[in-house]
CSV table of C-alpha atoms in Angstrom, one decimal:
chain,number,residue,atom,x,y,z
A,1,UNK,CA,-2.8,-35.4,-20.8
A,2,UNK,CA,-4.4,-33.3,-23.6
A,3,UNK,CA,-5.3,-30.6,-21.0
A,4,UNK,CA,-1.7,-30.4,-19.8
A,5,UNK,CA,-0.4,-30.2,-23.4
A,6,UNK,CA,-2.7,-27.3,-24.1
A,7,UNK,CA,-1.9,-25.5,-20.9
A,8,UNK,CA,1.8,-26.3,-20.3
A,9,UNK,CA,2.9,-22.9,-21.5
A,10,UNK,CA,0.6,-21.2,-19.1
A,11,UNK,CA,2.2,-23.2,-16.3
A,12,UNK,CA,5.6,-22.1,-17.5
A,13,UNK,CA,4.6,-18.5,-17.6
A,14,UNK,CA,3.2,-18.8,-14.1
A,15,UNK,CA,6.6,-20.1,-12.9
A,16,UNK,CA,8.6,-17.4,-14.7
A,17,UNK,CA,6.2,-14.8,-13.4
A,18,UNK,CA,6.9,-16.0,-9.9
A,19,UNK,CA,10.7,-15.9,-10.6
A,20,UNK,CA,10.4,-12.2,-11.7
A,21,UNK,CA,9.0,-11.2,-8.3
A,22,UNK,CA,11.4,-13.4,-6.4
A,23,UNK,CA,14.2,-11.5,-8.0
A,24,UNK,CA,12.5,-8.1,-7.5
A,25,UNK,CA,11.9,-8.6,-3.8
A,26,UNK,CA,15.3,-10.1,-3.2
A,27,UNK,CA,16.9,-7.2,-5.1
A,28,UNK,CA,15.9,-4.8,-2.4
A,29,UNK,CA,17.6,-7.0,0.2
A,30,UNK,CA,20.7,-7.3,-2.0
A,31,UNK,CA,21.2,-3.6,-2.2
A,32,UNK,CA,20.1,-2.7,1.3
A,33,UNK,CA,23.4,-3.5,3.1
A,34,UNK,CA,25.1,-0.9,0.9
A,35,UNK,CA,22.4,1.8,0.3
A,36,UNK,CA,19.9,1.1,3.0
A,37,UNK,CA,16.3,0.0,2.8
A,38,UNK,CA,15.3,3.5,1.7
A,39,UNK,CA,12.8,4.9,-0.7
A,40,UNK,CA,15.7,5.4,-3.2
A,41,UNK,CA,16.5,1.7,-3.1
A,42,UNK,CA,12.9,0.5,-3.4
A,43,UNK,CA,12.1,3.0,-6.2
A,44,UNK,CA,15.3,2.1,-8.1
A,45,UNK,CA,14.6,-1.6,-8.0
A,46,UNK,CA,10.9,-1.2,-9.0
A,47,UNK,CA,11.8,1.2,-11.8
A,48,UNK,CA,14.6,-1.0,-13.2
A,49,UNK,CA,12.5,-4.1,-13.2
A,50,UNK,CA,9.5,-2.4,-14.8
A,51,UNK,CA,11.7,-0.8,-17.4
A,52,UNK,CA,13.3,-4.2,-18.1
A,53,UNK,CA,10.0,-5.9,-18.4
A,54,UNK,CA,8.6,-3.2,-20.7
A,55,UNK,CA,11.5,-3.5,-23.1
A,56,UNK,CA,11.2,-7.2,-22.8
A,57,UNK,CA,7.6,-7.2,-23.8
A,58,UNK,CA,8.4,-5.1,-26.8
A,59,UNK,CA,11.4,-7.1,-28.0
A,60,UNK,CA,9.7,-10.4,-27.1
A,61,UNK,CA,6.7,-9.5,-29.4
A,62,UNK,CA,9.1,-8.9,-32.3
A,63,UNK,CA,11.0,-12.1,-31.7
A,64,UNK,CA,7.8,-14.1,-31.3
A,65,UNK,CA,6.7,-13.0,-34.8
A,66,UNK,CA,10.1,-13.8,-36.3
A,67,UNK,CA,10.8,-17.0,-34.4
A,68,UNK,CA,7.5,-18.6,-33.2
A,69,UNK,CA,9.4,-21.6,-31.9
A,70,UNK,CA,9.4,-23.5,-28.6
A,71,UNK,CA,13.1,-23.9,-28.9
A,72,UNK,CA,13.5,-20.1,-28.9
A,73,UNK,CA,11.1,-19.8,-26.0
A,74,UNK,CA,12.9,-22.3,-23.7
A,75,UNK,CA,16.2,-21.0,-24.9
A,76,UNK,CA,15.4,-17.6,-23.6
A,77,UNK,CA,14.3,-19.2,-20.2
A,78,UNK,CA,17.7,-21.0,-20.1
A,79,UNK,CA,19.5,-17.7,-20.8
A,80,UNK,CA,17.6,-15.9,-18.1
A,81,UNK,CA,18.6,-18.6,-15.6
A,82,UNK,CA,22.2,-18.3,-16.6
A,83,UNK,CA,21.9,-14.5,-16.3
A,84,UNK,CA,20.6,-14.9,-12.7
A,85,UNK,CA,23.6,-17.1,-11.8
A,86,UNK,CA,25.9,-14.5,-13.3
A,87,UNK,CA,24.0,-11.9,-11.3
A,88,UNK,CA,25.0,-13.8,-8.2
A,89,UNK,CA,28.7,-13.7,-9.1
A,90,UNK,CA,28.5,-10.0,-10.0
A,91,UNK,CA,26.7,-9.3,-6.7
A,92,UNK,CA,29.6,-10.7,-4.7
A,93,UNK,CA,32.3,-9.3,-7.0
A,94,UNK,CA,31.3,-5.7,-7.8
A,95,UNK,CA,28.6,-4.7,-5.4
A,96,UNK,CA,31.0,-4.1,-2.5
A,97,UNK,CA,32.9,-1.7,-4.7
A,98,UNK,CA,29.8,0.1,-6.0
A,99,UNK,CA,28.3,0.2,-2.5
A,100,UNK,CA,31.1,2.2,-1.1
A,101,UNK,CA,31.8,4.3,-4.2
A,102,UNK,CA,28.3,5.5,-5.0
A,103,UNK,CA,25.9,7.6,-3.0
A,104,UNK,CA,22.6,6.3,-1.4
A,105,UNK,CA,20.6,8.3,-4.0
A,106,UNK,CA,22.3,7.3,-7.3
A,107,UNK,CA,23.9,4.1,-6.1
A,108,UNK,CA,20.8,1.9,-6.0
A,109,UNK,CA,19.7,2.9,-9.5
A,110,UNK,CA,23.1,2.3,-11.1
A,111,UNK,CA,23.6,-1.0,-9.2
A,112,UNK,CA,20.1,-2.2,-10.1
A,113,UNK,CA,20.7,-1.4,-13.8
A,114,UNK,CA,23.9,-3.4,-13.8
A,115,UNK,CA,22.7,-6.3,-11.8
A,116,UNK,CA,19.0,-6.8,-12.4
A,117,UNK,CA,18.1,-5.3,-15.8
A,118,UNK,CA,19.2,-8.2,-18.0
A,119,UNK,CA,17.4,-11.0,-16.0
A,120,UNK,CA,14.2,-8.8,-15.9
A,121,UNK,CA,14.5,-8.1,-19.7
A,122,UNK,CA,14.8,-11.7,-20.6
A,123,UNK,CA,11.9,-12.8,-18.4
A,124,UNK,CA,9.8,-10.0,-19.9
A,125,UNK,CA,10.2,-11.4,-23.4
A,126,UNK,CA,8.3,-14.6,-22.4
A,127,UNK,CA,4.7,-13.4,-22.2
A,128,UNK,CA,4.5,-12.2,-25.9
A,129,UNK,CA,6.1,-15.5,-26.9
A,130,UNK,CA,3.5,-17.5,-24.9
A,131,UNK,CA,0.7,-15.5,-26.5
A,132,UNK,CA,2.1,-16.2,-30.0
A,133,UNK,CA,2.7,-19.9,-29.3
A,134,UNK,CA,-0.6,-20.5,-27.5
A,135,UNK,CA,-2.5,-18.9,-30.3
A,136,UNK,CA,-0.7,-21.3,-32.7
A,137,UNK,CA,-1.6,-24.3,-30.5
A,138,UNK,CA,-5.2,-23.2,-30.0
A,139,UNK,CA,-6.2,-21.4,-33.3
A,140,UNK,CA,-9.9,-21.6,-32.3
A,141,UNK,CA,-9.4,-19.3,-29.4
A,142,UNK,CA,-9.5,-15.5,-29.9
A,143,UNK,CA,-6.4,-13.5,-29.3
A,144,UNK,CA,-8.1,-11.6,-26.5
A,145,UNK,CA,-8.8,-14.8,-24.6
A,146,UNK,CA,-5.3,-16.1,-25.1
A,147,UNK,CA,-3.8,-12.8,-24.0
A,148,UNK,CA,-6.1,-12.6,-21.0
A,149,UNK,CA,-5.1,-16.1,-19.9
A,150,UNK,CA,-1.4,-15.4,-20.3
A,151,UNK,CA,-1.5,-12.2,-18.3
A,152,UNK,CA,-3.6,-13.8,-15.7
A,153,UNK,CA,-1.3,-16.7,-15.0
A,154,UNK,CA,1.8,-14.5,-15.3
A,155,UNK,CA,0.5,-12.0,-12.8
A,156,UNK,CA,-0.8,-14.8,-10.5
A,157,UNK,CA,2.7,-16.3,-10.6
A,158,UNK,CA,4.1,-12.9,-9.7
A,159,UNK,CA,1.7,-12.6,-6.7
A,160,UNK,CA,2.7,-16.1,-5.5
A,161,UNK,CA,6.4,-15.3,-6.0
A,162,UNK,CA,6.1,-12.1,-4.0
A,163,UNK,CA,4.3,-13.8,-1.1
A,164,UNK,CA,6.6,-16.8,-1.2
A,165,UNK,CA,9.7,-14.6,-1.0
A,166,UNK,CA,8.4,-12.4,1.8
A,167,UNK,CA,6.8,-15.1,4.0
A,168,UNK,CA,8.8,-18.2,3.3
A,169,UNK,CA,12.1,-17.8,1.5
A,170,UNK,CA,13.7,-14.7,3.2
A,171,UNK,CA,12.7,-15.8,6.7
A,172,UNK,CA,14.2,-19.2,6.2
A,173,UNK,CA,17.0,-19.0,3.6
A,174,UNK,CA,19.9,-16.7,2.8
A,175,UNK,CA,19.7,-14.2,0.0
A,176,UNK,CA,22.6,-15.9,-1.9
A,177,UNK,CA,20.8,-19.3,-1.7
A,178,UNK,CA,17.6,-17.8,-3.0
A,179,UNK,CA,19.3,-16.2,-6.0
A,180,UNK,CA,21.3,-19.4,-6.7
A,181,UNK,CA,18.2,-21.7,-6.5
A,182,UNK,CA,16.2,-19.3,-8.7
A,183,UNK,CA,18.9,-19.3,-11.3
A,184,UNK,CA,19.3,-23.0,-11.2
A,185,UNK,CA,15.5,-23.5,-11.4
A,186,UNK,CA,15.2,-21.2,-14.5
A,187,UNK,CA,18.2,-22.8,-16.1
A,188,UNK,CA,16.8,-26.3,-15.9
A,189,UNK,CA,13.3,-25.1,-16.7
A,190,UNK,CA,14.8,-24.0,-20.1
A,191,UNK,CA,17.3,-26.8,-20.6
A,192,UNK,CA,15.2,-29.9,-20.0
A,193,UNK,CA,12.5,-29.0,-22.6
A,194,UNK,CA,15.3,-28.3,-25.1
A,195,UNK,CA,16.5,-31.8,-24.6
A,196,UNK,CA,13.0,-33.2,-24.8
A,197,UNK,CA,12.5,-31.2,-28.1
A,198,UNK,CA,15.4,-33.1,-29.5
A,199,UNK,CA,17.8,-30.3,-30.0
A,200,UNK,CA,20.9,-31.5,-31.7
A,201,UNK,CA,23.3,-33.4,-29.4
A,202,UNK,CA,26.2,-31.1,-30.2
A,203,UNK,CA,24.2,-28.0,-29.3
A,204,UNK,CA,22.8,-29.6,-26.1
A,205,UNK,CA,26.4,-30.6,-25.2
A,206,UNK,CA,27.6,-27.1,-25.6
A,207,UNK,CA,24.7,-25.7,-23.6
A,208,UNK,CA,25.2,-28.2,-20.9
A,209,UNK,CA,28.9,-27.4,-20.7
A,210,UNK,CA,28.1,-23.7,-20.5
A,211,UNK,CA,25.5,-24.4,-17.7
A,212,UNK,CA,28.1,-26.4,-15.7
A,213,UNK,CA,30.7,-23.7,-16.1
A,214,UNK,CA,28.4,-20.9,-15.0
A,215,UNK,CA,26.9,-22.9,-12.1
A,216,UNK,CA,30.4,-23.9,-10.9
A,217,UNK,CA,31.5,-20.3,-11.1
A,218,UNK,CA,28.4,-19.2,-9.1
A,219,UNK,CA,28.9,-21.8,-6.5
A,220,UNK,CA,32.6,-21.0,-6.1
A,221,UNK,CA,31.6,-17.5,-5.1
A,222,UNK,CA,29.6,-18.6,-2.1
A,223,UNK,CA,30.7,-16.7,1.0
A,224,UNK,CA,33.6,-18.2,2.8
A,225,UNK,CA,32.9,-18.0,6.6
A,226,UNK,CA,35.3,-15.8,8.5
A,227,UNK,CA,36.8,-17.6,11.6
A,228,UNK,CA,35.8,-14.6,13.7
A,229,UNK,CA,32.2,-14.7,12.6
A,230,UNK,CA,30.1,-16.5,15.1
A,231,UNK,CA,26.8,-16.1,13.3
A,232,UNK,CA,25.7,-14.8,10.0
A,233,UNK,CA,22.2,-15.3,8.6
A,234,UNK,CA,19.4,-13.4,6.8
A,235,UNK,CA,16.8,-12.2,9.2
A,236,UNK,CA,13.3,-11.1,8.2
A,237,UNK,CA,14.5,-7.5,7.9
A,238,UNK,CA,18.2,-7.6,7.4
A,239,UNK,CA,21.3,-9.8,7.5
A,240,UNK,CA,22.4,-10.3,11.1
A,241,UNK,CA,26.0,-11.0,11.9
A,242,UNK,CA,27.8,-11.6,15.2
A,243,UNK,CA,31.5,-11.5,15.2
A,244,UNK,CA,34.4,-11.0,17.6
A,245,UNK,CA,37.1,-8.3,17.3
A,246,UNK,CA,38.6,-5.5,19.3
A,247,UNK,CA,37.2,-2.1,20.3
A,248,UNK,CA,39.3,0.6,22.0
A,249,UNK,CA,42.0,-2.0,22.2
A,250,UNK,CA,39.9,-4.4,24.2
A,251,UNK,CA,38.3,-7.8,23.2
A,252,UNK,CA,34.7,-7.2,22.0
A,253,UNK,CA,31.8,-8.8,20.4
A,254,UNK,CA,29.8,-7.0,17.7
A,255,UNK,CA,26.3,-7.2,16.4
A,256,UNK,CA,25.9,-6.1,12.8
A,257,UNK,CA,22.7,-5.4,10.8
A,258,UNK,CA,23.5,-5.5,7.1
A,259,UNK,CA,26.8,-3.5,7.1
A,260,UNK,CA,26.2,-1.3,10.2
A,261,UNK,CA,27.3,-2.2,13.7
A,262,UNK,CA,24.2,-1.7,15.9
A,263,UNK,CA,25.3,-3.2,19.1
A,264,UNK,CA,28.2,-4.9,21.0
A,265,UNK,CA,29.7,-5.7,24.3
A,266,UNK,CA,33.1,-6.0,25.8
A,267,UNK,CA,34.3,-9.5,26.5
A,268,UNK,CA,36.4,-8.6,29.5
A,269,UNK,CA,33.8,-6.5,31.5
A,270,UNK,CA,30.1,-5.6,31.8
A,271,UNK,CA,30.9,-1.9,30.9
A,272,UNK,CA,28.7,-0.6,28.0
A,273,UNK,CA,30.8,-0.4,24.9
A,274,UNK,CA,29.4,2.4,22.8
A,275,UNK,CA,29.4,5.9,24.3
A,276,UNK,CA,25.9,6.9,23.2
A,277,UNK,CA,24.4,3.9,25.1
A,278,UNK,CA,26.0,5.1,28.4
A,279,UNK,CA,23.6,8.1,28.3
A,280,UNK,CA,20.7,5.9,29.4
A,281,UNK,CA,21.7,6.7,33.0
A,282,UNK,CA,20.6,10.3,32.5
A,283,UNK,CA,17.1,9.2,33.6
A,284,UNK,CA,18.5,9.4,37.2
A,285,UNK,CA,18.7,13.2,36.8
A,286,UNK,CA,15.0,13.5,35.8
A,287,UNK,CA,13.2,10.5,37.4
A,288,UNK,CA,15.4,8.3,39.5
A,289,UNK,CA,12.6,6.0,40.8
A,290,UNK,CA,11.7,4.3,37.5
A,291,UNK,CA,9.8,1.0,37.4
A,292,UNK,CA,8.2,0.4,34.0
A,293,UNK,CA,10.6,1.0,31.1
A,294,UNK,CA,10.5,0.4,27.4
A,295,UNK,CA,13.4,0.1,25.0
A,296,UNK,CA,12.5,0.4,21.3
A,297,UNK,CA,15.0,-1.5,19.2
A,298,UNK,CA,16.8,-4.4,20.8
A,299,UNK,CA,20.2,-4.4,19.0
A,300,UNK,CA,22.5,-6.4,21.3
A,301,UNK,CA,20.1,-5.7,24.2
A,302,UNK,CA,22.8,-3.7,26.0
A,303,UNK,CA,20.5,-1.1,27.5
A,304,UNK,CA,17.8,-3.6,28.6
A,305,UNK,CA,20.6,-5.6,30.4
A,306,UNK,CA,21.9,-2.4,32.1
A,307,UNK,CA,18.4,-1.4,33.3
A,308,UNK,CA,17.8,-4.8,34.8
A,309,UNK,CA,21.0,-4.4,36.8
A,310,UNK,CA,19.9,-1.0,38.2
A,311,UNK,CA,17.2,-2.2,40.5
A,312,UNK,CA,15.3,-5.4,41.3
A,313,UNK,CA,12.1,-3.4,40.8
A,314,UNK,CA,12.8,-2.3,37.3
A,315,UNK,CA,10.7,-4.0,34.5
A,316,UNK,CA,11.9,-3.8,30.9
A,317,UNK,CA,9.7,-4.2,27.8
A,318,UNK,CA,11.6,-4.4,24.5
A,319,UNK,CA,10.0,-3.8,21.1
A,320,UNK,CA,12.1,-5.5,18.5
A,321,UNK,CA,10.6,-6.4,15.1
A,322,UNK,CA,13.3,-9.0,14.1
A,323,UNK,CA,11.8,-12.3,15.4
A,324,UNK,CA,15.0,-14.2,16.1
A,325,UNK,CA,17.1,-11.4,17.6
A,326,UNK,CA,16.1,-11.9,21.2
A,327,UNK,CA,17.2,-15.6,21.2
A,328,UNK,CA,20.3,-14.6,19.3
A,329,UNK,CA,21.2,-12.0,22.0
A,330,UNK,CA,20.6,-14.6,24.7
A,331,UNK,CA,23.1,-16.9,23.1
A,332,UNK,CA,25.8,-14.4,22.1
A,333,UNK,CA,25.3,-11.3,24.3
A,334,UNK,CA,24.6,-12.7,27.7
A,335,UNK,CA,21.0,-11.4,27.9
A,336,UNK,CA,19.5,-13.0,31.0
A,337,UNK,CA,16.4,-15.2,31.1
A,338,UNK,CA,14.7,-12.8,33.5
A,339,UNK,CA,10.9,-12.6,33.9
A,340,UNK,CA,11.3,-8.8,34.3
A,341,UNK,CA,12.4,-8.6,30.7
A,342,UNK,CA,9.6,-9.0,28.2
A,343,UNK,CA,10.4,-9.0,24.5
A,344,UNK,CA,7.7,-8.1,22.0
A,345,UNK,CA,8.1,-8.9,18.3
A,346,UNK,CA,6.3,-5.9,17.1
A,347,UNK,CA,7.0,-2.4,15.7
A,348,UNK,CA,7.8,0.0,18.6
A,349,UNK,CA,5.3,2.6,17.4
A,350,UNK,CA,2.5,0.0,17.2
A,351,UNK,CA,3.4,-1.3,20.6
A,352,UNK,CA,3.1,2.2,22.1
A,353,UNK,CA,-0.2,2.8,20.3
A,354,UNK,CA,-1.7,-0.5,21.6
A,355,UNK,CA,-0.2,-0.4,25.1
A,356,UNK,CA,-2.2,0.5,28.2
A,357,UNK,CA,0.9,1.0,30.3
A,358,UNK,CA,2.5,4.2,31.5
A,359,UNK,CA,6.2,4.1,31.1
A,360,UNK,CA,8.7,5.9,33.4
A,361,UNK,CA,11.4,5.7,30.8
A,362,UNK,CA,11.3,5.1,27.0
A,363,UNK,CA,14.6,4.7,25.2
A,364,UNK,CA,14.3,4.7,21.4
A,365,UNK,CA,17.3,3.2,19.7
A,366,UNK,CA,15.9,2.3,16.3
A,367,UNK,CA,18.2,4.6,14.4
A,368,UNK,CA,20.9,2.0,14.1
A,369,UNK,CA,22.2,3.3,10.8
A,370,UNK,CA,22.1,6.3,8.6
A,371,UNK,CA,21.3,3.9,5.8
A,372,UNK,CA,18.1,2.8,7.4
A,373,UNK,CA,16.4,5.3,9.6
A,374,UNK,CA,12.7,4.3,10.0
A,375,UNK,CA,10.8,7.4,9.0
A,376,UNK,CA,7.8,6.7,11.2
A,377,UNK,CA,10.1,7.1,14.3
A,378,UNK,CA,11.2,10.6,13.4
A,379,UNK,CA,7.8,12.4,13.1
A,380,UNK,CA,5.8,14.6,15.3
A,381,UNK,CA,3.0,12.0,15.5
A,382,UNK,CA,5.4,9.4,16.9
A,383,UNK,CA,6.6,11.7,19.7
A,384,UNK,CA,3.0,12.5,20.5
A,385,UNK,CA,2.2,8.8,20.8
A,386,UNK,CA,5.3,8.2,23.0
A,387,UNK,CA,4.4,11.2,25.3
A,388,UNK,CA,0.8,9.9,25.7
A,389,UNK,CA,2.2,6.7,27.2
A,390,UNK,CA,4.6,8.3,29.7
A,391,UNK,CA,4.0,8.6,33.4
A,392,UNK,CA,4.0,12.0,35.0
A,393,UNK,CA,7.7,13.0,35.2
A,394,UNK,CA,8.5,10.3,32.7
A,395,UNK,CA,11.6,10.5,30.5
A,396,UNK,CA,11.8,9.9,26.7
A,397,UNK,CA,15.3,9.4,25.3
A,398,UNK,CA,16.4,8.8,21.7
A,399,UNK,CA,19.6,8.3,19.9
A,400,UNK,CA,19.8,10.3,16.7
A,401,UNK,CA,22.7,10.6,14.2
A,402,UNK,CA,23.6,13.9,12.5
A,403,UNK,CA,25.8,17.0,12.6
A,404,UNK,CA,25.2,20.3,14.2
A,405,UNK,CA,26.2,22.5,11.3
A,406,UNK,CA,23.8,25.3,10.3
A,407,UNK,CA,23.2,23.9,6.8
A,408,UNK,CA,19.9,24.9,5.1
A,409,UNK,CA,19.1,21.1,4.9
A,410,UNK,CA,19.7,19.2,8.1
A,411,UNK,CA,18.2,16.1,9.5
A,412,UNK,CA,19.3,16.7,13.1
A,413,UNK,CA,18.0,20.3,13.1
A,414,UNK,CA,14.6,19.2,11.6
A,415,UNK,CA,14.5,16.5,14.2
A,416,UNK,CA,15.3,18.8,17.1
A,417,UNK,CA,12.6,21.3,15.9
A,418,UNK,CA,10.1,18.4,15.6
A,419,UNK,CA,11.0,17.0,19.0
A,420,UNK,CA,10.5,20.4,20.7
A,421,UNK,CA,7.0,20.8,19.4
A,422,UNK,CA,6.0,17.8,21.6
A,423,UNK,CA,8.5,18.1,24.4
A,424,UNK,CA,8.9,21.8,25.2
A,425,UNK,CA,10.9,20.8,28.3
A,426,UNK,CA,13.7,19.0,26.3
A,427,UNK,CA,17.4,18.6,26.5
A,428,UNK,CA,19.9,17.6,23.8
A,429,UNK,CA,23.5,16.2,24.1
A,430,UNK,CA,26.2,15.7,21.5
A,431,UNK,CA,28.0,12.5,22.4
A,432,UNK,CA,31.4,13.6,20.9
A,433,UNK,CA,31.2,17.3,21.4
A,434,UNK,CA,28.6,20.1,21.0
A,435,UNK,CA,31.3,22.2,19.3
A,436,UNK,CA,31.9,19.6,16.6
A,437,UNK,CA,30.4,20.0,13.2
A,438,UNK,CA,31.1,16.4,12.3
A,439,UNK,CA,28.5,13.7,12.1
A,440,UNK,CA,28.0,12.1,15.5
A,441,UNK,CA,25.5,10.5,17.9
A,442,UNK,CA,23.1,12.9,19.6
A,443,UNK,CA,20.9,12.1,22.6
A,444,UNK,CA,17.4,13.7,22.8
A,445,UNK,CA,15.7,13.8,26.2
A,446,UNK,CA,12.1,14.8,26.5
A,447,UNK,CA,10.8,15.4,30.1
A,448,UNK,CA,7.1,14.9,30.8
A,449,UNK,CA,7.2,17.6,33.5
A,450,UNK,CA,7.5,21.4,33.8
A,451,UNK,CA,10.4,21.1,36.3
A,452,UNK,CA,13.6,22.6,34.8
A,453,UNK,CA,16.8,20.6,35.4
A,454,UNK,CA,20.0,22.6,36.1
A,455,UNK,CA,22.7,20.6,34.4
A,456,UNK,CA,25.3,22.8,36.1
A,457,UNK,CA,24.1,21.9,39.6
A,458,UNK,CA,26.6,20.6,42.2
A,459,UNK,CA,24.8,17.2,42.3
A,460,UNK,CA,25.2,16.6,38.6
A,461,UNK,CA,28.7,18.0,38.3
A,462,UNK,CA,29.8,15.6,41.1
A,463,UNK,CA,27.8,12.6,40.3
A,464,UNK,CA,29.6,9.2,40.5
A,465,UNK,CA,28.6,8.3,36.9
A,466,UNK,CA,30.7,10.0,34.3
A,467,UNK,CA,27.9,10.2,31.7
A,468,UNK,CA,25.9,12.3,34.2
A,469,UNK,CA,28.9,14.3,35.4
A,470,UNK,CA,29.6,15.5,31.9
A,471,UNK,CA,26.0,16.3,30.8
A,472,UNK,CA,26.5,20.0,31.1
A,473,UNK,CA,29.7,19.9,29.0
A,474,UNK,CA,27.9,17.8,26.3
A,475,UNK,CA,24.7,19.8,26.2
A,476,UNK,CA,23.8,21.4,22.9
A,477,UNK,CA,23.0,25.2,23.2
A,478,UNK,CA,19.6,25.1,21.5
A,479,UNK,CA,19.0,28.8,22.0
A,480,UNK,CA,22.0,29.6,19.9
A,481,UNK,CA,20.6,27.7,16.9
A,482,UNK,CA,18.4,29.1,14.1
A,483,UNK,CA,15.5,26.7,13.3
A,484,UNK,CA,13.5,29.0,11.1
A,485,UNK,CA,14.7,27.4,7.8
A,486,UNK,CA,14.1,23.8,9.0
A,487,UNK,CA,10.9,21.8,8.7
A,488,UNK,CA,8.8,19.9,11.3
A,489,UNK,CA,8.7,16.2,10.3
A,490,UNK,CA,5.2,14.7,10.1
A,491,UNK,CA,3.7,11.5,8.9
A,492,UNK,CA,2.5,13.4,5.9
A,493,UNK,CA,5.9,14.9,5.0
A,494,UNK,CA,9.2,13.5,6.3
A,495,UNK,CA,11.9,13.5,3.6
A,496,UNK,CA,14.3,11.6,5.8
A,497,UNK,CA,16.2,9.8,3.0
A,498,UNK,CA,16.8,13.2,1.3
A,499,UNK,CA,18.1,14.7,4.6
A,500,UNK,CA,20.1,11.6,5.3
A,501,UNK,CA,21.9,11.7,1.9
A,502,UNK,CA,23.2,15.1,2.9
A,503,UNK,CA,24.8,13.7,6.0
A,504,UNK,CA,26.4,10.8,4.2
A,505,UNK,CA,28.2,13.1,1.9
A,506,UNK,CA,30.1,14.4,4.9
A,507,UNK,CA,31.1,11.0,6.2
A,508,UNK,CA,29.8,8.5,8.7
A,509,UNK,CA,30.1,8.8,12.4
A,510,UNK,CA,31.9,6.6,14.8
A,511,UNK,CA,30.1,5.1,17.8
C-alpha cells in the first residue's frame, strides 16, 4: 500500500502519457479524410502536438510552483478530458467545413491547431506538476531522480499508447469511439480523485453537472447512420464506406475510402462503372494471351472480377493492404469465391519485390485519390521493380490523376517522364480527352517489348470493345510535350504532395 501511495502519480503520468499518443495518432486519421494521409497532415499533427506539449511544460512548471496541489493536478486532468470530449463535437461540427474550405497544405495545420492544441497543452502541464508533487512526497529523493522517473513513465506511457492505438484500437474500433472513450477516461481519471480528496460537495456537484452536459453533448453528436449506407467502419488505413446511390442515372453501389470514391458497380448490369477501369482491356492490343495477372489495389475488385470473366485460364493475384477489404467486397460487390483469385494482404511494391512470378499483366490502381497518392508507387524504382517481374511482351498499366497543362510544376508530366525512363515503349491515354486541360484520369501503359503498336490500325479502329476502338482518339501526343522542366521521381526525391497540391487548386476530377 505504501508503495502504491508513493508511486500513484507515476501511474497517472503513465496513463496520461498514453492518452497523448492516442490523441496524436488518431489525429492523423481524423484529418486524413479531408486532407489526405500526406506529409502535410503528419507534419502538422506532430508539430501542433509538440508545440502544445512544449508550452504545457513551461506553463505547468509555473503553475506547479504556485499551486503544488493534488486538486490542481487532477483538476487539469479533468479539464483535459472535457476538452477531448469537446474536440469530438468540434470534429463533427466544423471539420467538414474546414476540410472543404482549406487547401491540403495549410488545412491540416489550421485544423490541428483548432482541434488538438488545447488537449495537448493541458496534458503537457502534468509532467512538471508530478515532478513538483513527487518531490514533496519524497523529499529524500534528488530532483534528478524524480525528474528521470517522471519522464521515463510518461514516455513509456506514450510508447504504449502509440502501439495500442495502431495495433489494437484503430483496427477494432471507430475513430469517434476512440476519441470518446479517451475523453471519458481522462474525465473520470481527474474527477474521481477530486471526490476522494474531499473537494466541497457544491464544487463536485457543479463539476459533475458540467461533465454530464459535455458528455451528453458529445454522445449526441455520434454519427447517425444513413439509410443508404450499407457499411461504414474504420479500417486499418482509412474509413471504409459502402453505400447505394445512382451513377449516370442508373442504380449503383459505391465503395468509399475516407471521402474518395475508389470503386463501385452498377446494380442493374455487370458493366464496369468508372470509365478509367474499362481501359484494362487494352492488354488485348499488346498481349492478348495473358495468364498470370496482378492487380495492385483492390478497391471494389472490379478489374479482378472482369479479368476472371475473360478466360478460364486467367489467374489473378491482388495486392491489397486493407485486411478486411477482400471479404467486404465479397459481401457487397459480388466478388466470386474463385480459386483463380488470390488476395494478398501486403503492400503491392513489397509483393512485387518478393514474388518469383512473371506477370503478363500488372494493373496498378493504388492512386484512388489525389488526397492520398502513395509516393512509393510513383517512382522510377517502383517501375523498375514492376518491369523486372513482367513476362516478355508483358503489359504494365496504371491509373494516374492529373492535368495535361504545360505548367512548370506538374505531377502528371513528372510521372510520364519518370515512366518513360523505364518503359521507353510506352503509351498514354486521357480518359476524358487528350485536348482537355482539366484534371482527369490518365492511363499509362508500359510494354515490355520492342514491338510498336499502331493505334490507328484497322483492327484497333474496328475492335468490338469501345475502349479499344477509341484508343487512338484518347492517346496523348507525348512528342508534342516539353518535359525538360519536369523532374524524374525517385525514392530519394519525390515531392508528390507538393505536386498534388497544385492539381487540387484546379479542382478534382470526375471518374
